[in-house]
Short mmCIF file of C-alpha atoms and ligand atoms in Angstrom, two decimals:
data_model
loop_
_atom_site.label_atom_id
_atom_site.label_comp_id
_atom_site.label_asym_id
_atom_site.label_seq_id
_atom_site.Cartn_x
_atom_site.Cartn_y
_atom_site.Cartn_z
CA MET R 1 0.00 0.00 0.00
CA THR R 2 1.08 3.55 -0.73
CA ARG R 3 -0.22 6.61 1.08
CA ILE R 4 -1.65 9.30 -1.18
CA GLN R 5 -3.10 12.73 -0.55
CA VAL R 6 -5.40 14.02 -3.27
CA THR R 7 -7.83 16.92 -3.47
CA VAL R 8 -10.98 15.84 -5.27
CA ASP R 9 -13.74 18.32 -6.08
CA GLY R 10 -12.34 20.67 -3.47
CA VAL R 11 -12.08 18.15 -0.62
CA SER R 12 -8.73 16.78 0.54
CA TYR R 13 -8.47 13.00 0.98
CA SER R 14 -5.70 10.88 2.44
CA ASP R 15 -5.81 7.15 1.68
CA ASP R 16 -3.72 4.01 1.42
CA VAL R 17 -4.00 2.53 -2.06
CA GLU R 18 -2.45 -0.35 -3.95
CA PRO R 19 -0.07 1.17 -6.51
CA ARG R 20 -1.94 -0.60 -9.30
CA THR R 21 -5.19 1.22 -8.47
CA LEU R 22 -6.36 3.28 -11.43
CA LEU R 23 -7.45 6.84 -10.68
CA VAL R 24 -10.96 6.06 -11.95
CA GLN R 25 -11.18 3.08 -9.61
CA TYR R 26 -10.05 5.20 -6.68
CA LEU R 27 -12.65 7.86 -7.49
CA ARG R 28 -15.50 5.38 -7.89
CA GLU R 29 -14.68 2.68 -5.37
CA SER R 30 -12.86 4.51 -2.57
CA LEU R 31 -14.54 7.92 -2.78
CA GLY R 32 -17.92 6.82 -4.16
CA LYS R 33 -17.70 9.36 -6.98
CA THR R 34 -19.57 7.21 -9.46
CA GLY R 35 -20.35 10.16 -11.73
CA THR R 36 -17.12 9.30 -13.52
CA VAL R 37 -17.72 6.14 -15.56
CA VAL R 38 -15.69 3.53 -17.41
CA GLY R 39 -16.67 2.86 -21.01
CA CYS R 40 -13.80 0.86 -22.45
CA ASP R 41 -10.68 -1.16 -21.74
CA THR R 42 -8.37 0.63 -24.13
CA SER R 43 -8.41 4.34 -23.15
CA ASN R 44 -10.22 5.20 -26.35
CA CYS R 45 -13.70 6.25 -25.24
CA GLY R 46 -13.07 9.23 -22.92
CA ALA R 47 -16.06 8.46 -20.65
CA CYS R 48 -13.71 8.55 -17.65
CA THR R 49 -12.34 12.05 -18.40
CA VAL R 50 -11.58 14.19 -15.33
CA HIS R 51 -9.31 17.19 -14.79
CA LEU R 52 -5.95 16.68 -13.12
CA ASP R 53 -4.46 20.01 -12.02
CA GLY R 54 -6.89 21.74 -14.35
CA VAL R 55 -6.33 19.77 -17.55
CA SER R 56 -8.26 16.82 -18.92
CA VAL R 57 -6.98 13.26 -18.58
CA LYS R 58 -8.46 9.81 -19.01
CA SER R 59 -8.70 8.60 -15.43
CA CYS R 60 -8.57 4.95 -16.54
CA ASN R 61 -5.06 5.68 -17.83
CA VAL R 62 -3.59 7.34 -14.74
CA LEU R 63 -2.62 5.55 -11.53
CA ALA R 64 -4.03 6.91 -8.28
CA VAL R 65 -0.46 7.14 -6.98
CA GLN R 66 0.40 9.48 -9.86
CA ALA R 67 -2.28 11.86 -8.56
CA ASP R 68 -0.61 12.03 -5.13
CA GLY R 69 -0.26 15.69 -4.14
CA HIS R 70 -2.43 16.84 -7.02
CA GLU R 71 -5.92 18.16 -7.58
CA VAL R 72 -8.73 16.32 -9.37
CA THR R 73 -12.04 17.72 -10.59
CA THR R 74 -14.78 15.29 -11.62
CA ILE R 75 -18.17 15.88 -13.17
CA GLU R 76 -19.51 15.91 -9.60
CA GLY R 77 -17.44 19.00 -8.80
CA LEU R 78 -18.63 21.18 -11.68
CA ALA R 79 -21.93 22.50 -10.35
CA THR R 80 -21.73 25.21 -7.68
CA ASP R 81 -24.41 25.54 -4.98
CA GLY R 82 -26.83 23.40 -6.95
CA GLU R 83 -26.39 25.54 -10.08
CA LEU R 84 -25.35 23.55 -13.13
CA HIS R 85 -22.10 24.56 -14.77
CA PRO R 86 -22.85 26.45 -18.01
CA VAL R 87 -21.59 23.51 -20.09
CA GLN R 88 -23.89 21.14 -18.18
CA GLN R 89 -26.76 23.57 -18.70
CA ALA R 90 -26.01 23.79 -22.42
CA PHE R 91 -25.94 19.98 -22.75
CA HIS R 92 -29.33 19.90 -21.07
CA GLU R 93 -30.85 22.63 -23.22
CA CYS R 94 -29.44 21.38 -26.52
CA HIS R 95 -30.44 17.78 -25.85
CA ALA R 96 -26.80 16.76 -26.21
CA LEU R 97 -27.32 13.31 -24.74
CA GLN R 98 -29.45 10.24 -25.19
CA CYS R 99 -28.35 7.36 -22.97
CA GLY R 100 -26.01 9.75 -21.15
CA TYR R 101 -23.13 7.32 -20.69
CA CYS R 102 -20.57 9.44 -22.53
CA THR R 103 -21.87 12.66 -20.98
CA PRO R 104 -19.66 13.06 -17.88
CA GLY R 105 -16.51 12.65 -19.95
CA MET R 106 -17.88 14.68 -22.83
CA ILE R 107 -18.69 17.59 -20.52
CA MET R 108 -15.31 17.46 -18.75
CA GLN R 109 -13.53 17.49 -22.11
CA ALA R 110 -15.78 20.29 -23.40
CA VAL R 111 -14.85 22.39 -20.36
CA ASP R 112 -11.15 21.71 -21.00
CA LEU R 113 -11.60 22.63 -24.66
CA LEU R 114 -13.25 25.95 -23.79
CA ASN R 115 -10.59 26.74 -21.18
CA ASP R 116 -8.01 26.29 -23.91
CA ASN R 117 -9.96 27.97 -26.69
CA PRO R 118 -12.96 30.07 -25.56
CA ASP R 119 -14.17 30.67 -29.12
CA PRO R 120 -13.71 27.42 -31.06
CA SER R 121 -14.91 26.81 -34.61
CA GLU R 122 -17.13 23.79 -35.28
CA GLN R 123 -14.08 21.94 -36.63
CA GLU R 124 -12.06 22.79 -33.51
CA ILE R 125 -14.88 21.49 -31.32
CA ARG R 126 -15.02 18.22 -33.23
CA GLU R 127 -11.24 17.82 -33.02
CA GLY R 128 -11.16 18.80 -29.35
CA LEU R 129 -13.68 16.05 -28.57
CA GLU R 130 -11.83 13.52 -30.71
CA GLY R 131 -11.00 11.34 -27.72
CA ASN R 132 -14.62 11.06 -26.56
CA LEU R 133 -16.90 8.55 -28.23
CA CYS R 134 -20.71 8.71 -28.25
CA ARG R 135 -22.72 5.79 -29.55
CA CYS R 136 -26.08 7.58 -29.49
CA THR R 137 -26.22 11.19 -30.56
CA GLY R 138 -24.21 11.38 -33.77
CA TYR R 139 -22.39 14.28 -32.02
CA HIS R 140 -24.49 16.98 -33.70
CA ASN R 141 -26.20 18.26 -30.56
CA ILE R 142 -23.02 17.88 -28.52
CA VAL R 143 -21.29 20.29 -30.90
CA LYS R 144 -24.27 22.65 -30.64
CA ALA R 145 -24.11 22.55 -26.84
CA VAL R 146 -20.44 23.45 -26.85
CA GLN R 147 -21.15 26.30 -29.26
CA GLN R 148 -23.94 27.54 -27.00
CA ALA R 149 -21.71 27.36 -23.92
CA ALA R 150 -18.97 29.21 -25.82
CA LYS R 151 -21.42 31.97 -26.72
CA ALA R 152 -22.38 32.24 -23.09
CA GLY R 153 -18.71 32.95 -22.43
CA VAL R 154 -17.81 29.98 -20.27
CA THR R 155 -14.72 29.64 -18.24
CA SER R 156 -14.35 27.17 -15.43
CA MET V 1 -9.10 -4.84 -16.32
CA ILE V 2 -6.58 -3.59 -13.79
CA PRO V 3 -2.84 -4.30 -13.77
CA ALA V 4 -1.25 -7.13 -11.80
CA GLN V 5 0.24 -6.04 -8.50
CA PHE V 6 3.53 -4.16 -8.49
CA ASP V 7 5.64 -2.10 -6.13
CA TYR V 8 5.94 1.59 -6.86
CA VAL V 9 8.85 3.98 -6.50
CA ALA V 10 8.87 7.65 -7.48
CA PRO V 11 12.47 8.91 -7.31
CA GLU V 12 13.22 12.62 -7.51
CA THR V 13 16.50 12.54 -9.41
CA VAL V 14 17.78 10.73 -12.50
CA GLN V 15 20.52 9.23 -10.37
CA ASP V 16 18.02 7.69 -7.96
CA ALA V 17 15.92 6.40 -10.84
CA ILE V 18 18.93 4.66 -12.36
CA ALA V 19 19.83 3.22 -8.95
CA ALA V 20 16.28 1.84 -8.63
CA LEU V 21 16.54 0.25 -12.06
CA ALA V 22 19.89 -1.29 -11.15
CA GLU V 23 18.50 -2.65 -7.89
CA HIS V 24 15.47 -4.34 -9.47
CA GLY V 25 16.98 -5.39 -12.80
CA ASP V 26 14.63 -7.16 -15.21
CA ASP V 27 11.76 -6.85 -12.78
CA ALA V 28 11.62 -3.05 -13.07
CA LYS V 29 9.79 -0.98 -15.64
CA VAL V 30 9.96 2.76 -16.20
CA LEU V 31 6.69 4.74 -16.16
CA ALA V 32 6.59 8.06 -18.02
CA GLY V 33 3.19 9.43 -19.08
CA GLY V 34 1.73 5.94 -18.92
CA GLN V 35 -0.29 6.37 -22.10
CA SER V 36 1.23 3.27 -23.70
CA LEU V 37 2.45 1.43 -20.62
CA LEU V 38 -0.75 1.53 -18.57
CA PRO V 39 -2.90 -0.01 -21.35
CA ILE V 40 -0.24 -2.73 -21.67
CA LEU V 41 -0.31 -3.42 -17.92
CA ARG V 42 -4.10 -3.36 -17.86
CA MET V 43 -4.27 -5.91 -20.66
CA ARG V 44 -1.73 -7.94 -18.66
CA LEU V 45 0.63 -8.06 -21.62
CA ASN V 46 3.37 -7.26 -19.14
CA ALA V 47 3.55 -7.60 -15.36
CA PRO V 48 6.67 -5.94 -13.93
CA GLY V 49 7.34 -6.31 -10.20
CA VAL V 50 8.40 -2.70 -9.74
CA ILE V 51 7.30 0.49 -11.46
CA VAL V 52 9.79 3.36 -11.45
CA ASP V 53 7.77 6.54 -12.03
CA LEU V 54 9.74 9.39 -13.66
CA GLY V 55 6.93 11.86 -13.02
CA ARG V 56 8.54 13.44 -9.96
CA ILE V 57 11.94 14.23 -11.49
CA PRO V 58 12.10 17.98 -12.26
CA GLU V 59 15.34 17.72 -14.29
CA LEU V 60 13.53 15.63 -16.94
CA GLN V 61 10.96 18.34 -17.59
CA GLY V 62 10.97 21.32 -19.88
CA ILE V 63 12.27 22.90 -23.05
CA SER V 64 15.31 25.15 -23.25
CA GLU V 65 17.55 26.63 -25.93
CA GLU V 66 21.29 25.98 -26.04
CA GLY V 67 22.83 27.83 -28.96
CA ASP V 68 21.70 26.15 -32.16
CA HIS V 69 19.85 23.35 -30.32
CA LEU V 70 16.55 22.95 -28.54
CA VAL V 71 16.93 20.74 -25.49
CA ILE V 72 13.78 18.89 -24.53
CA GLY V 73 13.52 16.92 -21.29
CA ALA V 74 12.32 13.35 -21.83
CA MET V 75 9.30 13.88 -19.55
CA THR V 76 8.05 16.93 -21.45
CA THR V 77 4.46 16.27 -22.45
CA TYR V 78 2.99 16.55 -25.91
CA ALA V 79 0.81 19.39 -24.60
CA ALA V 80 3.85 21.33 -23.37
CA LEU V 81 5.57 20.84 -26.74
CA LEU V 82 2.48 22.06 -28.59
CA ALA V 83 2.29 25.14 -26.36
CA SER V 84 5.96 25.98 -26.96
CA GLU V 85 6.74 28.75 -29.40
CA ALA V 86 10.38 27.67 -29.44
CA VAL V 87 9.33 24.26 -30.75
CA SER V 88 6.98 25.58 -33.43
CA THR V 89 9.60 28.14 -34.53
CA HIS V 90 12.71 25.94 -34.55
CA ALA V 91 11.31 22.43 -34.98
CA GLY V 92 8.01 22.99 -36.75
CA VAL V 93 7.66 19.47 -38.06
CA LEU V 94 7.70 18.11 -34.50
CA SER V 95 4.77 20.38 -33.55
CA LYS V 96 2.87 19.41 -36.68
CA ALA V 97 3.32 15.69 -36.03
CA ILE V 98 2.44 15.87 -32.33
CA HIS V 99 -0.72 17.75 -33.15
CA THR V 100 -1.98 14.54 -34.82
CA VAL V 101 -1.20 12.21 -31.89
CA ALA V 102 -4.21 10.62 -30.16
CA ASP V 103 -6.46 13.19 -28.44
CA PRO V 104 -6.13 16.15 -26.03
CA GLN V 105 -6.42 14.00 -22.90
CA ILE V 106 -3.62 11.68 -24.00
CA ARG V 107 -1.53 14.65 -25.15
CA HIS V 108 -1.80 16.10 -21.63
CA ARG V 109 -0.05 12.99 -20.24
CA GLY V 110 2.06 11.38 -22.98
CA THR V 111 5.72 12.42 -23.16
CA ILE V 112 8.24 12.77 -25.97
CA GLY V 113 10.60 10.39 -24.16
CA GLY V 114 7.94 7.74 -23.67
CA ALA V 115 6.89 7.96 -27.29
CA LEU V 116 10.47 7.61 -28.57
CA VAL V 117 11.45 4.73 -26.27
CA HIS V 118 8.16 2.91 -26.85
CA ALA V 119 9.03 3.07 -30.57
CA ASP V 120 5.72 1.91 -31.97
CA PRO V 121 6.30 1.89 -35.74
CA ALA V 122 2.90 3.60 -36.19
CA GLY V 123 3.77 6.29 -33.61
CA ASP V 124 4.03 9.82 -34.96
CA VAL V 125 7.11 11.13 -33.10
CA GLY V 126 9.86 9.00 -34.63
CA ALA V 127 9.57 10.36 -38.17
CA PRO V 128 9.96 14.03 -37.18
CA ALA V 129 12.82 13.11 -34.83
CA LEU V 130 14.59 11.50 -37.80
CA ALA V 131 13.77 14.38 -40.13
CA LEU V 132 15.19 16.91 -37.67
CA GLY V 133 18.33 14.87 -36.97
CA ALA V 134 17.54 14.78 -33.24
CA GLU V 135 20.17 13.51 -30.79
CA LEU V 136 19.05 11.34 -27.92
CA VAL V 137 20.83 11.59 -24.57
CA ILE V 138 20.81 8.33 -22.62
CA ALA V 139 21.91 7.98 -18.99
CA GLY V 140 23.15 4.67 -17.62
CA ALA V 141 24.97 3.04 -14.75
CA GLY V 142 26.68 5.52 -12.45
CA GLY V 143 25.00 8.41 -14.27
CA ALA V 144 27.28 8.19 -17.33
CA THR V 145 25.60 9.61 -20.42
CA ARG V 146 25.97 8.91 -24.11
CA THR V 147 24.37 10.58 -27.11
CA VAL V 148 22.87 8.61 -29.97
CA ALA V 149 21.81 10.09 -33.32
CA ALA V 150 18.18 9.52 -34.28
CA ASP V 151 19.44 7.59 -37.34
CA ASP V 152 20.96 5.00 -34.96
CA PHE V 153 18.30 5.10 -32.24
CA PHE V 154 15.51 2.95 -33.66
CA GLU V 155 16.66 -0.66 -33.87
CA ASP V 156 13.55 -2.76 -34.44
CA LEU V 157 9.87 -3.08 -33.51
CA PHE V 158 9.49 -1.47 -30.06
CA THR V 159 13.29 -1.60 -29.68
CA THR V 160 15.68 1.33 -29.38
CA ALA V 161 19.26 2.02 -28.33
CA VAL V 162 18.02 2.49 -24.72
CA ARG V 163 19.13 -0.67 -22.87
CA ASP V 164 17.72 -2.20 -19.69
CA GLY V 165 18.78 -0.08 -16.75
CA GLU V 166 19.13 3.05 -18.87
CA LEU V 167 16.98 6.15 -19.22
CA LEU V 168 16.39 8.51 -22.09
CA THR V 169 16.92 11.90 -20.45
CA GLN V 170 17.00 14.51 -23.22
CA VAL V 171 16.10 15.05 -26.83
CA ARG V 172 18.44 17.56 -28.47
CA VAL V 173 17.02 19.01 -31.66
CA PRO V 174 19.16 21.06 -34.06
CA LYS V 175 17.21 24.24 -34.78
CA HIS V 176 15.59 24.32 -38.19
CA THR V 177 14.65 27.99 -37.98
CA GLY V 178 12.90 29.24 -41.11
CA TRP V 179 12.33 25.75 -42.52
CA GLY V 180 8.81 24.98 -43.71
CA ALA V 181 7.23 21.91 -42.17
CA HIS V 182 4.36 19.53 -42.65
CA TYR V 183 3.20 16.17 -41.28
CA GLU V 184 0.83 14.27 -43.53
CA LYS V 185 -0.95 11.51 -41.62
CA PHE V 186 -3.29 9.14 -43.40
CA VAL V 187 -6.11 7.62 -41.33
CA ARG V 188 -9.57 6.32 -42.22
CA VAL V 189 -11.36 7.55 -39.11
CA SER V 190 -10.48 10.26 -36.63
CA HIS V 191 -8.41 9.34 -33.56
CA GLN V 192 -6.51 6.58 -35.33
CA TRP V 193 -2.88 5.56 -35.47
CA SER V 194 -1.11 6.36 -38.74
CA ILE V 195 -1.75 3.93 -41.56
CA VAL V 196 1.16 5.82 -43.10
CA GLY V 197 2.56 9.19 -42.05
CA VAL V 198 5.18 11.46 -43.63
CA ALA V 199 7.15 14.19 -41.87
CA ALA V 200 8.74 16.74 -44.20
CA THR V 201 10.76 19.84 -43.48
CA VAL V 202 12.14 22.02 -46.24
CA ARG V 203 14.42 25.03 -46.54
CA SER V 204 13.44 27.05 -49.58
CA GLU V 205 15.48 29.58 -51.53
CA ALA V 206 13.86 31.69 -54.23
CA GLY V 207 11.04 29.24 -54.88
CA SER V 208 13.16 26.15 -55.05
CA ILE V 209 14.13 23.54 -52.50
CA ALA V 210 17.57 24.14 -51.01
CA GLU V 211 17.44 21.36 -48.42
CA ALA V 212 14.82 18.77 -47.46
CA ARG V 213 14.40 16.15 -44.72
CA VAL V 214 11.81 13.40 -44.87
CA GLY V 215 10.80 10.82 -42.23
CA LEU V 216 8.31 7.98 -42.73
CA THR V 217 5.86 6.53 -40.18
CA ASN V 218 4.69 2.91 -40.34
CA MET V 219 6.64 1.94 -43.45
CA GLY V 220 8.61 -0.79 -41.69
CA SER V 221 9.51 -2.06 -38.25
CA THR V 222 10.99 1.33 -37.33
CA PRO V 223 10.41 4.90 -38.48
CA LEU V 224 12.55 5.51 -41.55
CA ARG V 225 14.42 8.41 -43.06
CA ALA V 226 14.10 8.81 -46.84
CA LYS V 227 17.63 9.97 -47.63
CA ALA V 228 17.53 9.29 -51.38
CA VAL V 229 14.40 11.43 -51.70
CA GLU V 230 15.98 14.20 -49.60
CA GLU V 231 18.88 14.32 -52.05
CA ALA V 232 16.65 14.12 -55.12
CA LEU V 233 14.66 17.13 -53.90
CA VAL V 234 17.64 19.50 -53.66
CA GLY V 235 17.53 22.23 -56.27
CA ARG V 236 14.05 21.32 -57.52
CA PRO V 237 11.35 23.94 -57.88
CA ALA V 238 8.48 23.40 -55.44
CA THR V 239 6.05 22.38 -58.15
CA ASP V 240 3.78 19.37 -58.24
CA GLU V 241 5.56 17.95 -61.28
CA ALA V 242 9.09 18.34 -59.98
CA VAL V 243 8.31 17.02 -56.50
CA ARG V 244 6.27 14.13 -57.89
CA ALA V 245 9.29 12.96 -59.87
CA ALA V 246 11.71 13.38 -56.96
CA VAL V 247 9.63 11.37 -54.49
CA ALA V 248 8.50 8.58 -56.86
CA SER V 249 10.93 6.09 -55.37
CA VAL V 250 10.29 6.92 -51.69
CA ALA V 251 8.98 3.41 -50.94
CA ASP V 252 11.95 1.61 -52.50
CA GLY V 253 13.60 -0.65 -49.96
CA THR V 254 10.84 -0.21 -47.38
CA ASN V 255 8.98 -3.16 -45.89
CA PRO V 256 5.63 -1.86 -44.60
CA PRO V 257 3.20 -4.16 -42.83
CA SER V 258 0.02 -5.66 -44.30
CA ASP V 259 -2.98 -5.49 -42.00
CA LEU V 260 -6.69 -4.69 -41.99
CA ASN V 261 -5.96 -1.04 -42.78
CA GLY V 262 -4.12 -1.83 -45.97
CA ASP V 263 -1.64 -4.20 -47.51
CA SER V 264 2.00 -3.52 -48.00
CA ASP V 265 1.70 -2.43 -51.65
CA TYR V 266 -1.09 -0.05 -50.76
CA ARG V 267 1.13 1.54 -48.11
CA LYS V 268 3.94 1.89 -50.64
CA HIS V 269 1.61 3.71 -52.98
CA LEU V 270 0.34 5.89 -50.12
CA ALA V 271 3.89 6.82 -49.15
CA THR V 272 4.56 8.36 -52.58
CA VAL V 273 1.31 10.35 -52.51
CA LEU V 274 1.74 11.53 -48.92
CA THR V 275 5.41 12.42 -49.39
CA ARG V 276 4.54 14.62 -52.37
CA ARG V 277 1.80 16.35 -50.38
CA ALA V 278 3.99 16.77 -47.30
CA VAL V 279 6.96 18.19 -49.23
CA LEU V 280 4.79 20.61 -51.23
CA ALA V 281 3.03 21.80 -48.08
CA ALA V 282 6.37 22.19 -46.27
CA ALA V 283 7.71 24.20 -49.21
CA GLY V 284 4.67 26.45 -48.99
CA ALA V 285 3.50 25.46 -52.49
C1 FAD G 1 -6.15 5.71 -27.24
C2 FAD G 1 -4.71 5.99 -27.61
C3 FAD G 1 -4.41 6.52 -28.85
C4 FAD G 1 -3.10 6.81 -29.20
N1 FAD G 1 -2.86 7.33 -30.44
C5 FAD G 1 -1.60 7.62 -30.82
C6 FAD G 1 -1.31 8.18 -32.09
O1 FAD G 1 -2.21 8.46 -32.90
N2 FAD G 1 -0.01 8.42 -32.41
C7 FAD G 1 1.01 8.16 -31.53
O2 FAD G 1 2.15 8.42 -31.87
N3 FAD G 1 0.77 7.64 -30.32
C8 FAD G 1 -0.51 7.36 -29.93
N4 FAD G 1 -0.73 6.84 -28.67
C9 FAD G 1 0.41 6.51 -27.78
C10 FAD G 1 0.90 7.73 -27.00
O3 FAD G 1 1.55 8.57 -27.91
C11 FAD G 1 1.83 7.40 -25.81
O4 FAD G 1 1.74 8.46 -24.93
C12 FAD G 1 3.30 7.30 -26.08
O5 FAD G 1 3.47 6.34 -27.06
C13 FAD G 1 4.05 6.87 -24.81
O6 FAD G 1 4.49 7.97 -24.04
P1 FAD G 1 4.29 7.95 -22.45
O7 FAD G 1 5.00 9.11 -21.91
O8 FAD G 1 2.86 7.85 -22.15
O9 FAD G 1 5.12 6.64 -22.06
P2 FAD G 1 4.77 5.37 -21.16
O10 FAD G 1 3.52 4.74 -21.62
O11 FAD G 1 4.87 5.73 -19.74
O12 FAD G 1 6.04 4.47 -21.52
C14 FAD G 1 6.17 3.85 -22.79
C15 FAD G 1 7.40 2.94 -22.78
O13 FAD G 1 8.61 3.68 -22.77
C16 FAD G 1 9.40 3.40 -21.61
N5 FAD G 1 9.93 4.70 -21.19
C17 FAD G 1 9.19 5.84 -21.09
N6 FAD G 1 9.99 6.90 -20.81
C18 FAD G 1 11.25 6.43 -20.74
C19 FAD G 1 12.53 7.06 -20.51
N7 FAD G 1 12.64 8.39 -20.32
N8 FAD G 1 13.63 6.26 -20.50
C20 FAD G 1 13.53 4.92 -20.70
N9 FAD G 1 12.35 4.28 -20.95
C21 FAD G 1 11.23 5.02 -20.98
C22 FAD G 1 8.45 2.75 -20.63
O14 FAD G 1 9.12 1.87 -19.77
C23 FAD G 1 7.49 2.02 -21.56
O15 FAD G 1 8.05 0.81 -21.98
C24 FAD G 1 -2.05 6.55 -28.28
C25 FAD G 1 -2.33 6.03 -27.02
C26 FAD G 1 -3.65 5.75 -26.66
C27 FAD G 1 -3.95 5.18 -25.32
S1 FES G 2 -12.81 4.30 -19.78
FE1 FES G 2 -11.18 5.66 -19.91
S2 FES G 2 -11.09 6.04 -22.02
FE2 FES G 2 -12.67 4.55 -21.93
S1 FES G 3 -25.46 9.67 -25.20
FE1 FES G 3 -25.25 7.52 -25.26
S2 FES G 3 -23.11 7.30 -25.59
FE2 FES G 3 -23.38 9.40 -25.83
#
């Protein structure tokens, strides 16, 4: 076991973990943050996307021990005081989800994309979400939601 | 799936990392960004007893300029390279190639050192390293370092000049200031590994090609440099006709794989088309 100290969604945690524990496993199984989901075995799908020190990563492809001393934001940490984050609100309003499985990762990556580029073109949105797969929507309304959030002038 | 159990060490200096590798021998495996290694461990294709994480070693991070070279720490991420004006100015073809790697999440974690040592023949970093004549600094027992030219670095599939117990510490890139650059990557769907990729960087003088460097991705068991084509391009005008003729033989002597994405002959054909496009784009034509 290795001792780690991680701040997740603003709360500091100290835990003993097996070094082989994946960050996504730690979030879901130790902290109960099941908003972050696992959609594949190959780090292709992006469903597990969280922010590590403010930038997006696939939490199935990071060890919990690598997050020691760092800060993680999950989909559960986006809303403030019960108010949806503007990107969450835009996904809701634009009907950017069907089954919703890809949505936590899609939203976390969309927030990262807008942090990096507050005024992306449609092409830049599609490329910025390249690592997030959706089996339902055909992406069209996801792109529209990101455009709407961009118009609203989102920053995290 | 999750990896088999292993012990974990996170040294803070290169010296300590090398000592850890020496102590654990064959049983140890270096972890950089983890974007290739962690999938391998999760699929249980490998099960090292000890993981030596390079992520806490400051001296392996960052990009600096030393005279006519850029010096890039092995643990510098793709994202940091893409954000660097020094890299886009002096090693444009590296920026162009890295832009096509995987997706933003993976580019936030994956490192130049990990990509080079992993040496996947379909990886996009080897070809620009060859085209730019990069020099790879390797540290070994007792901290002794040696420098290997990119031309001698890639030995075979997933095999480089970095031996067990050694670390790649730096990538030294001769500045190619003012050279045009392009990376032409052929894929069938987005977010795919190169079926074939071509890295080209060109110095132009009065509309013609004064010097050219060309690296090939996934045209054999290692990335390849197309030296005959580089020579054939010198002095040519940057026109479709002239470049087409100069690159026609780019696939000669290559041995690309046949797989579901295309057979070997198809890749050879692709290489000529992509090389022409890459060279013309690099020459600003
Ligand atoms: C979904 C997905 C898509 C991808 N698509 C692409 C793509 O399109 N193009 C592409 O080029 N790559 C792609 N990759 C691979 C990615 O580029 C990896 O990040 C990179 O190949 C490895 O870098 P890393 O820092 O993550 O290394 P790690 O995974 O940590 O290590 C890779 C190997 O190198 C060794 N190693 C690492 N650093 C050192 C060092 N300094 N000294 C000695 N040994 C070292 C490790 O022991 C290991 O064997 C993809 C990966 C994924 C998961
Ligand atoms: S679960 Fe992490 S990328 Fe699919
Ligand atoms: S909404 Fe079902 S996978 Fe995207």
